[in-house]
Amino acid sequence: MEQRHVEEIRTMISRGRILTDESDRYSYSFDGSFGTYLPDVVVQTKDVQELAALVKYANRELIPICPRGQSTSLSGGPLPVKGGIVIDLSVMNDVLEIDEEDLVAVVSPGVLTADIHKAADRKGFLYPPDPSSSHVSTIGGNLAENSGGPRGLKYGVTKDYVIGLELITPQGEIIRTGGRTVKNVTGYDLTKLIVGSEGTLGIITKAVLRLIPKPPAAKTVMAIFDSLVDAGRAISKVLSSGILPSKMELMDQASMLAVENYEPSGLPIDAEAMILIELDGHPAAVSDEAEQVSKVCSEVGAREVRVPETKAEMEEVWQARKLVSPAIARIKPTKISEDATVPRSQIPEMCRRLQEIKKKYNVHLVVFGHAGDGNLHPNIVADKSDKEEMGRVEQAVAEIFKAAVELGGTLSGEHGIGTMKAPFMEMELGAAGLEMMKRIKQAWDPNNIMNPGKIFPEPGQKLVLTE
Amino acid sequence: MEQRHVEEIRTMISRGRILTDESDRYSYSFDGSFGTYLPDVVVQTKDVQELAALVKYANRELIPICPRGQSTSLSGGPLPVKGGIVIDLSVMNDVLEIDEEDLVAVVSPGVLTADIHKAADRKGFLYPPDPSSSHVSTIGGNLAENSGGPRGLKYGVTKDYVIGLELITPQGEIIRTGGRTVKNVTGYDLTKLIVGSEGTLGIITKAVLRLIPKPPAAKTVMAIFDSLVDAGRAISKVLSSGILPSKMELMDQASMLAVENYEPSGLPIDAEAMILIELDGHPAAVSDEAEQVSKVCSEVGAREVRVPETKAEMEEVWQARKLVSPAIARIKPTKISEDATVPRSQIPEMCRRLQEIKKKYNVHLVVFGHAGDGNLHPNIVADKSDKEEMGRVEQAVAEIFKAAVELGGTLSGEHGIGTMKAPFMEMELGAAGLEMMKRIKQAWDPNNIMNPGKIFPEPGQKLVLTE
């Protein structure tokens, strides 16, 4: 980027900070996925008008703009792959209002998702989307990627709770979509188009989120299986029994082993799988449902079924699930976290295929995740300095995507496409489907300045995990 | 349309019917709103490939295409305002599968929504969206307009249950969006863009709908108020008390009077308002919540609170609510049914403004509807042959829209924009917001053949209710 642009940007951002030192810029060159890309300049401002003027300038001068929250993305969403300006929206965190009458939260993009949970909770409400990263990720990032989480099973994902947005368009106009009403059919649903568009259609500067009453009670059922396929059958049977749990998580043997090695807590490491089922709602409903779920699990052949009675016991069980990610990260330095998702009926078959892929490419594959909605998290741990191993990993990952799509599923349930999965888009969508998405991008951002290089594959682009 | 087009269409639609007689075409010239527009030809076919070829042809020859279900639309969605081809999708009704494992229904566009309800119910599931017209309206129409209904309060609207679509694009390509997984973040959410786009972005030929377990119990609370504003306060207080009812309906004095005149059932016609609150879920939860809701209503000043104990009593209460629409249609020949929606906190203020508008323009205004989500249904009854009266009605309707937008609400909560509300789009969205919607339409349908004349206002277009 030419120096004159930096000078110009300095005059425009009078109430914020401009970072140009290489050491500062380096902190903005990576996220939770792969690759390092240095931006030319980093801009921090809380002023939406200033930001809009900056976007107008960038659009005129054809400078890439990459909005960024806390960069916990696992798919490369915030990476400045074409250089240009990174907008650090984590500083835009001043608005966090809970409106008890309208049953909404109004938030700035830089607010941490966990802070929304806490603010809602204090007033007796729940903001359901609960990505595992919520204590460190911003709502802006959650909106850009349409983040999910365990509670997605019963309550849906981020998109299901966004009813209004303020957005800076790629031309630097400030528009408002939706509003504070839960019903709105006035024209095209720009709100739901923008949520999950990974920063490619504009910069979200405010959001209105729907809240629900906090469920008064919760119980957890823990079931241990000697066979992973039986665990899959139990999941399927619970879901068709008329019960919708708030969470339904799976840990395979490899993930239990990893957690036991990391922080021993007596997990049944000789079993092939454990499932954790959380039920929430009215206390009487929760008790009844916990009993029914236990019965179903036993019938399908669970070796052991347990319902922790105290809050401490319940938290301990969930703690094991939370430790899977850090525990497997210790096995080898490089962790490839996928979120290919399949229809519920295909969960057992997907488990089988993952085991096959693991053997075929001799990779360290661990399966855990949100089993109830088919959103498994096959993770591969490897060492990225080992080119030969990484070659096998790349092939295994490609085959995981292929399996998911073949089973009627999708490349990504909640992490987004970003840079990593772009090469597989046409496999899932077909040329005509991908073309209709591209048309929206071209119509909104003809100069391709908003987060370029994301979602849409470059000609001939392949999955590359080695740098 | 030239005769050669009709001949050409006949060769393309080998497995369907082509209607060209004026008397046949007349049946396709109106819907539940205003105006009569004769199509040039009506096409019925169950064959998606044939239909796609027809759309390709129409796109090449610049012939308007208007998809149509049962035409119960209240906003003009299916009207062939520019002539051309009406596609009668009510004949495309062969697929209605309930998949108990994936917890989805797969449906053709011509299936009646009530038939989906019944099919799901037989297997212990619920398809929640319940537009009042569900016994006569097709799911295709519900998808095009993103229909709501009373249960929208707790369960959301049509869009919240659509996870996959098959669509014929304006270029005649068949694409698939989404799929059978409840989580999917693979690129832009075309599914939710298409639902509610009123047939302007393509023809929906199949849909995958999410089902939920059927709630095992339900109870209704009926509360009668001497003051409409107190009724509004009760609604607001119940909602912030930690309870989310499945339905929360309001009937004002004028609607009770209309129903009593139509079919007497002892409604409290001397009261200013009645609210009906339905709670559903586990039997114990429902009992507790009915008690709490009754208490809140009494505290706010309800004159009478009643919980019907038998199923027959409960049905009788809801029957009164269902009769409002037919009852008021009997008062005068022309019924203008609006669905302007406001944030929940503004319900009492919107009620006040509606009373003002009623007086100011001396119109016969009735207020009822889905009060819990701010989706009131102000209806005006009039006689369309009385030009002077209709002039006042037009002004009153315009002022209703203005009031809703001023209070932070929206032109339409569930009926759609169609032809009627198009002139008011810019008032709600601003020029820049409307421009971003138009860009999508232009990018997808550059020849403007898909249902032209809907959503987007023509230059200088005004609300006209007189023909």
Coordinates of C-alpha atoms in Angstrom, one line a residue, chain A residues 99-103 123-125 145-150 152-154 157 159-160 169-171 173-190 192-193 195-198 200-201 210-214 236 239-244 282 284-286 288-289 339 341-346 370 372-375 408-417 425 428-429 432-433 436-441 443-446 455-456, chain B residues 99-103 123-125 145-150 152-154 157 159-160 169-171 173-190 192-193 195-198 200-201 210-214 236 239-244 282 284-286 288-289 339 341-346 370 372-375 408-417 425 428-429 432-433 436-441 443-446 455-456:
Chain A
D99 CA -34.2 -4.2 26.9
E100 CA -36.5 -6.2 29.2
E101 CA -39.6 -5.0 27.5
D102 CA -38.7 -5.7 23.9
L103 CA -36.8 -8.8 25.0
K123 CA -32.0 -9.9 34.2
G124 CA -33.4 -13.5 33.9
F125 CA -32.9 -14.0 30.2
E145 CA -19.4 -16.6 11.0
N146 CA -22.9 -17.5 12.2
S147 CA -21.4 -19.3 15.1
G148 CA -23.2 -22.3 16.7
G149 CA -22.4 -24.2 19.9
P150 CA -23.8 -27.1 21.9
G152 CA -27.7 -25.2 18.8
L153 CA -29.5 -28.6 19.0
K154 CA -32.5 -27.1 20.8
V157 CA -27.4 -20.7 16.1
K159 CA -28.6 -16.2 13.0
D160 CA -31.7 -17.4 14.7
T169 CA -21.8 -1.3 3.0
P170 CA -18.8 -1.8 0.7
Q171 CA -19.6 1.6 -0.7
E173 CA -23.1 3.7 3.2
I174 CA -24.6 3.1 6.7
I175 CA -27.7 1.0 6.4
R176 CA -30.1 -0.6 8.9
T177 CA -31.7 -4.0 8.3
G178 CA -34.5 -5.6 10.3
G179 CA -35.2 -3.9 13.6
R180 CA -36.6 -4.7 17.0
T181 CA -39.6 -6.8 15.9
V182 CA -39.4 -10.6 15.9
K183 CA -41.6 -10.7 12.8
N184 CA -40.5 -8.7 9.7
V185 CA -41.1 -9.6 6.1
T186 CA -40.4 -6.2 4.6
G187 CA -38.5 -7.1 1.5
Y188 CA -35.5 -9.4 1.3
D189 CA -34.0 -10.6 4.6
L190 CA -30.7 -8.7 4.4
K192 CA -29.9 -13.2 7.6
L193 CA -27.9 -12.7 4.4
V195 CA -25.0 -13.0 9.3
G196 CA -22.6 -15.7 8.2
S197 CA -21.3 -13.8 5.2
E198 CA -17.9 -13.7 6.8
T200 CA -17.6 -10.1 2.7
L201 CA -20.7 -7.9 2.4
R210 CA -33.5 -11.7 20.5
L211 CA -33.5 -13.0 24.1
I212 CA -35.6 -15.7 25.7
P213 CA -36.7 -16.4 29.3
K214 CA -34.0 -18.3 31.2
S236 CA -30.9 -40.9 17.1
L239 CA -34.2 -37.4 19.2
S240 CA -37.1 -39.3 17.7
S241 CA -38.6 -40.1 21.2
G242 CA -40.3 -36.7 21.5
I243 CA -37.5 -35.1 23.6
L244 CA -35.4 -32.2 22.4
H282 CA -39.4 -26.6 33.9
A284 CA -40.8 -31.4 36.5
A285 CA -40.3 -31.7 32.7
V286 CA -36.5 -32.0 33.2
D288 CA -39.3 -36.7 33.6
E289 CA -37.2 -36.3 30.5
D339 CA -17.0 -29.2 11.5
T341 CA -22.0 -31.8 9.4
V342 CA -24.4 -34.6 8.4
P343 CA -28.2 -35.2 8.6
R344 CA -29.0 -36.8 12.0
S345 CA -29.8 -40.2 10.5
Q346 CA -26.2 -40.3 9.0
H370 CA -22.3 -31.7 18.9
G372 CA -27.3 -34.3 18.3
D373 CA -27.4 -32.0 15.3
G374 CA -24.9 -34.0 13.2
N375 CA -22.3 -31.3 13.8
G408 CA -26.3 -35.2 2.3
G409 CA -24.4 -33.0 4.7
T410 CA -22.4 -29.8 4.5
L411 CA -18.7 -28.6 4.6
S412 CA -19.3 -26.5 7.6
G413 CA -21.9 -26.5 10.4
E414 CA -20.6 -23.5 12.4
H415 CA -16.9 -22.6 11.7
G416 CA -17.4 -21.0 8.2
I417 CA -15.7 -21.4 4.9
M425 CA -17.6 -25.0 -2.4
E428 CA -21.4 -29.0 -2.3
L429 CA -23.2 -26.3 -4.2
A432 CA -25.0 -22.9 -10.7
G433 CA -25.5 -22.6 -6.9
M436 CA -25.8 -17.3 -7.5
M437 CA -23.8 -16.6 -4.4
K438 CA -21.1 -14.9 -6.4
R439 CA -23.7 -12.7 -8.0
I440 CA -24.6 -11.3 -4.7
K441 CA -21.0 -10.6 -3.8
A443 CA -23.6 -6.8 -6.9
W444 CA -22.8 -5.6 -3.4
D445 CA -19.0 -5.2 -3.7
P446 CA -18.1 -4.8 -7.4
I455 CA -15.7 -18.1 0.8
F456 CA -15.2 -18.0 -3.0
Chain B
D99 CA -38.4 -38.3 8.0
E100 CA -38.5 -39.4 11.6
E101 CA -34.8 -39.9 11.9
D102 CA -33.7 -36.6 10.4
L103 CA -36.6 -34.8 12.0
K123 CA -45.8 -39.2 13.8
G124 CA -45.6 -37.2 17.0
F125 CA -44.1 -34.1 15.5
E145 CA -44.2 -14.8 1.8
N146 CA -42.5 -16.1 4.9
S147 CA -45.9 -16.6 6.6
G148 CA -46.3 -16.3 10.4
G149 CA -49.2 -17.1 12.6
P150 CA -50.1 -17.1 16.3
G152 CA -44.8 -17.2 15.9
L153 CA -44.5 -15.8 19.4
K154 CA -42.8 -18.8 20.8
V157 CA -42.1 -18.1 11.5
K159 CA -38.3 -19.1 7.6
D160 CA -37.2 -20.5 11.0
T169 CA -33.5 -19.6 -10.9
P170 CA -34.7 -16.8 -13.2
Q171 CA -32.3 -18.2 -15.8
E173 CA -31.2 -23.4 -13.7
I174 CA -32.2 -25.8 -11.0
I175 CA -30.2 -25.2 -7.8
R176 CA -30.3 -26.7 -4.3
T177 CA -29.7 -24.5 -1.2
G178 CA -29.0 -25.7 2.3
G179 CA -29.9 -29.3 2.9
R180 CA -31.1 -31.7 5.7
T181 CA -28.7 -30.4 8.4
V182 CA -29.9 -27.9 11.0
K183 CA -26.5 -26.3 11.0
N184 CA -25.0 -25.1 7.7
V185 CA -22.7 -22.1 7.2
T186 CA -21.4 -23.0 3.8
G187 CA -21.4 -19.6 2.0
Y188 CA -24.3 -17.2 1.9
D189 CA -27.7 -18.3 3.3
L190 CA -29.6 -18.4 0.0
K192 CA -33.3 -17.6 4.0
L193 CA -32.9 -15.1 1.2
V195 CA -37.9 -17.6 1.7
G196 CA -39.9 -14.3 1.9
S197 CA -38.7 -13.0 -1.5
E198 CA -42.2 -13.3 -2.8
T200 CA -39.1 -12.5 -7.3
L201 CA -35.9 -14.6 -7.1
R210 CA -37.4 -28.8 10.3
L211 CA -39.9 -30.5 12.7
I212 CA -39.9 -30.5 16.5
P213 CA -41.3 -32.9 19.0
K214 CA -45.0 -32.3 19.7
S236 CA -45.9 -6.8 28.2
L239 CA -43.6 -11.6 28.5
S240 CA -41.0 -10.1 30.8
S241 CA -42.0 -12.5 33.7
G242 CA -40.0 -15.4 32.3
I243 CA -42.8 -17.2 30.5
L244 CA -42.9 -17.6 26.7
H282 CA -44.8 -30.5 29.8
A284 CA -46.6 -29.6 35.1
A285 CA -44.9 -26.6 33.4
V286 CA -48.1 -25.7 31.7
D288 CA -47.6 -23.7 36.8
E289 CA -47.3 -21.1 34.0
D339 CA -50.1 -6.4 9.6
T341 CA -45.7 -4.7 13.5
V342 CA -44.1 -2.9 16.4
P343 CA -41.5 -3.7 19.1
R344 CA -43.3 -5.3 22.1
S345 CA -42.8 -2.3 24.3
Q346 CA -44.7 -0.2 21.8
H370 CA -50.8 -11.6 17.5
G372 CA -47.4 -11.0 21.9
D373 CA -45.0 -10.3 19.1
G374 CA -46.3 -6.8 18.3
N375 CA -47.9 -8.2 15.1
G408 CA -39.4 1.3 15.4
G409 CA -41.5 -1.3 13.7
T410 CA -42.1 -2.6 10.2
L411 CA -44.6 -2.4 7.4
S412 CA -45.3 -6.1 7.4
G413 CA -44.9 -8.8 10.0
E414 CA -46.1 -11.7 8.0
H415 CA -48.2 -10.8 4.9
G416 CA -45.5 -9.5 2.7
I417 CA -45.0 -6.3 0.6
M425 CA -40.5 0.6 1.3
E428 CA -38.7 2.1 6.3
L429 CA -35.5 1.1 4.7
A432 CA -29.5 3.0 0.6
G433 CA -31.1 0.0 2.2
M436 CA -29.0 -3.0 -1.6
M437 CA -32.1 -5.1 -1.9
K438 CA -32.6 -4.0 -5.6
R439 CA -29.0 -5.0 -6.4
I440 CA -29.8 -8.6 -5.4
K441 CA -32.9 -8.6 -7.6
A443 CA -28.0 -9.6 -10.1
W444 CA -30.3 -12.6 -10.0
D445 CA -32.9 -11.5 -12.5
P446 CA -31.4 -8.9 -14.8
I455 CA -41.7 -5.5 -3.4
F456 CA -39.9 -2.8 -5.3

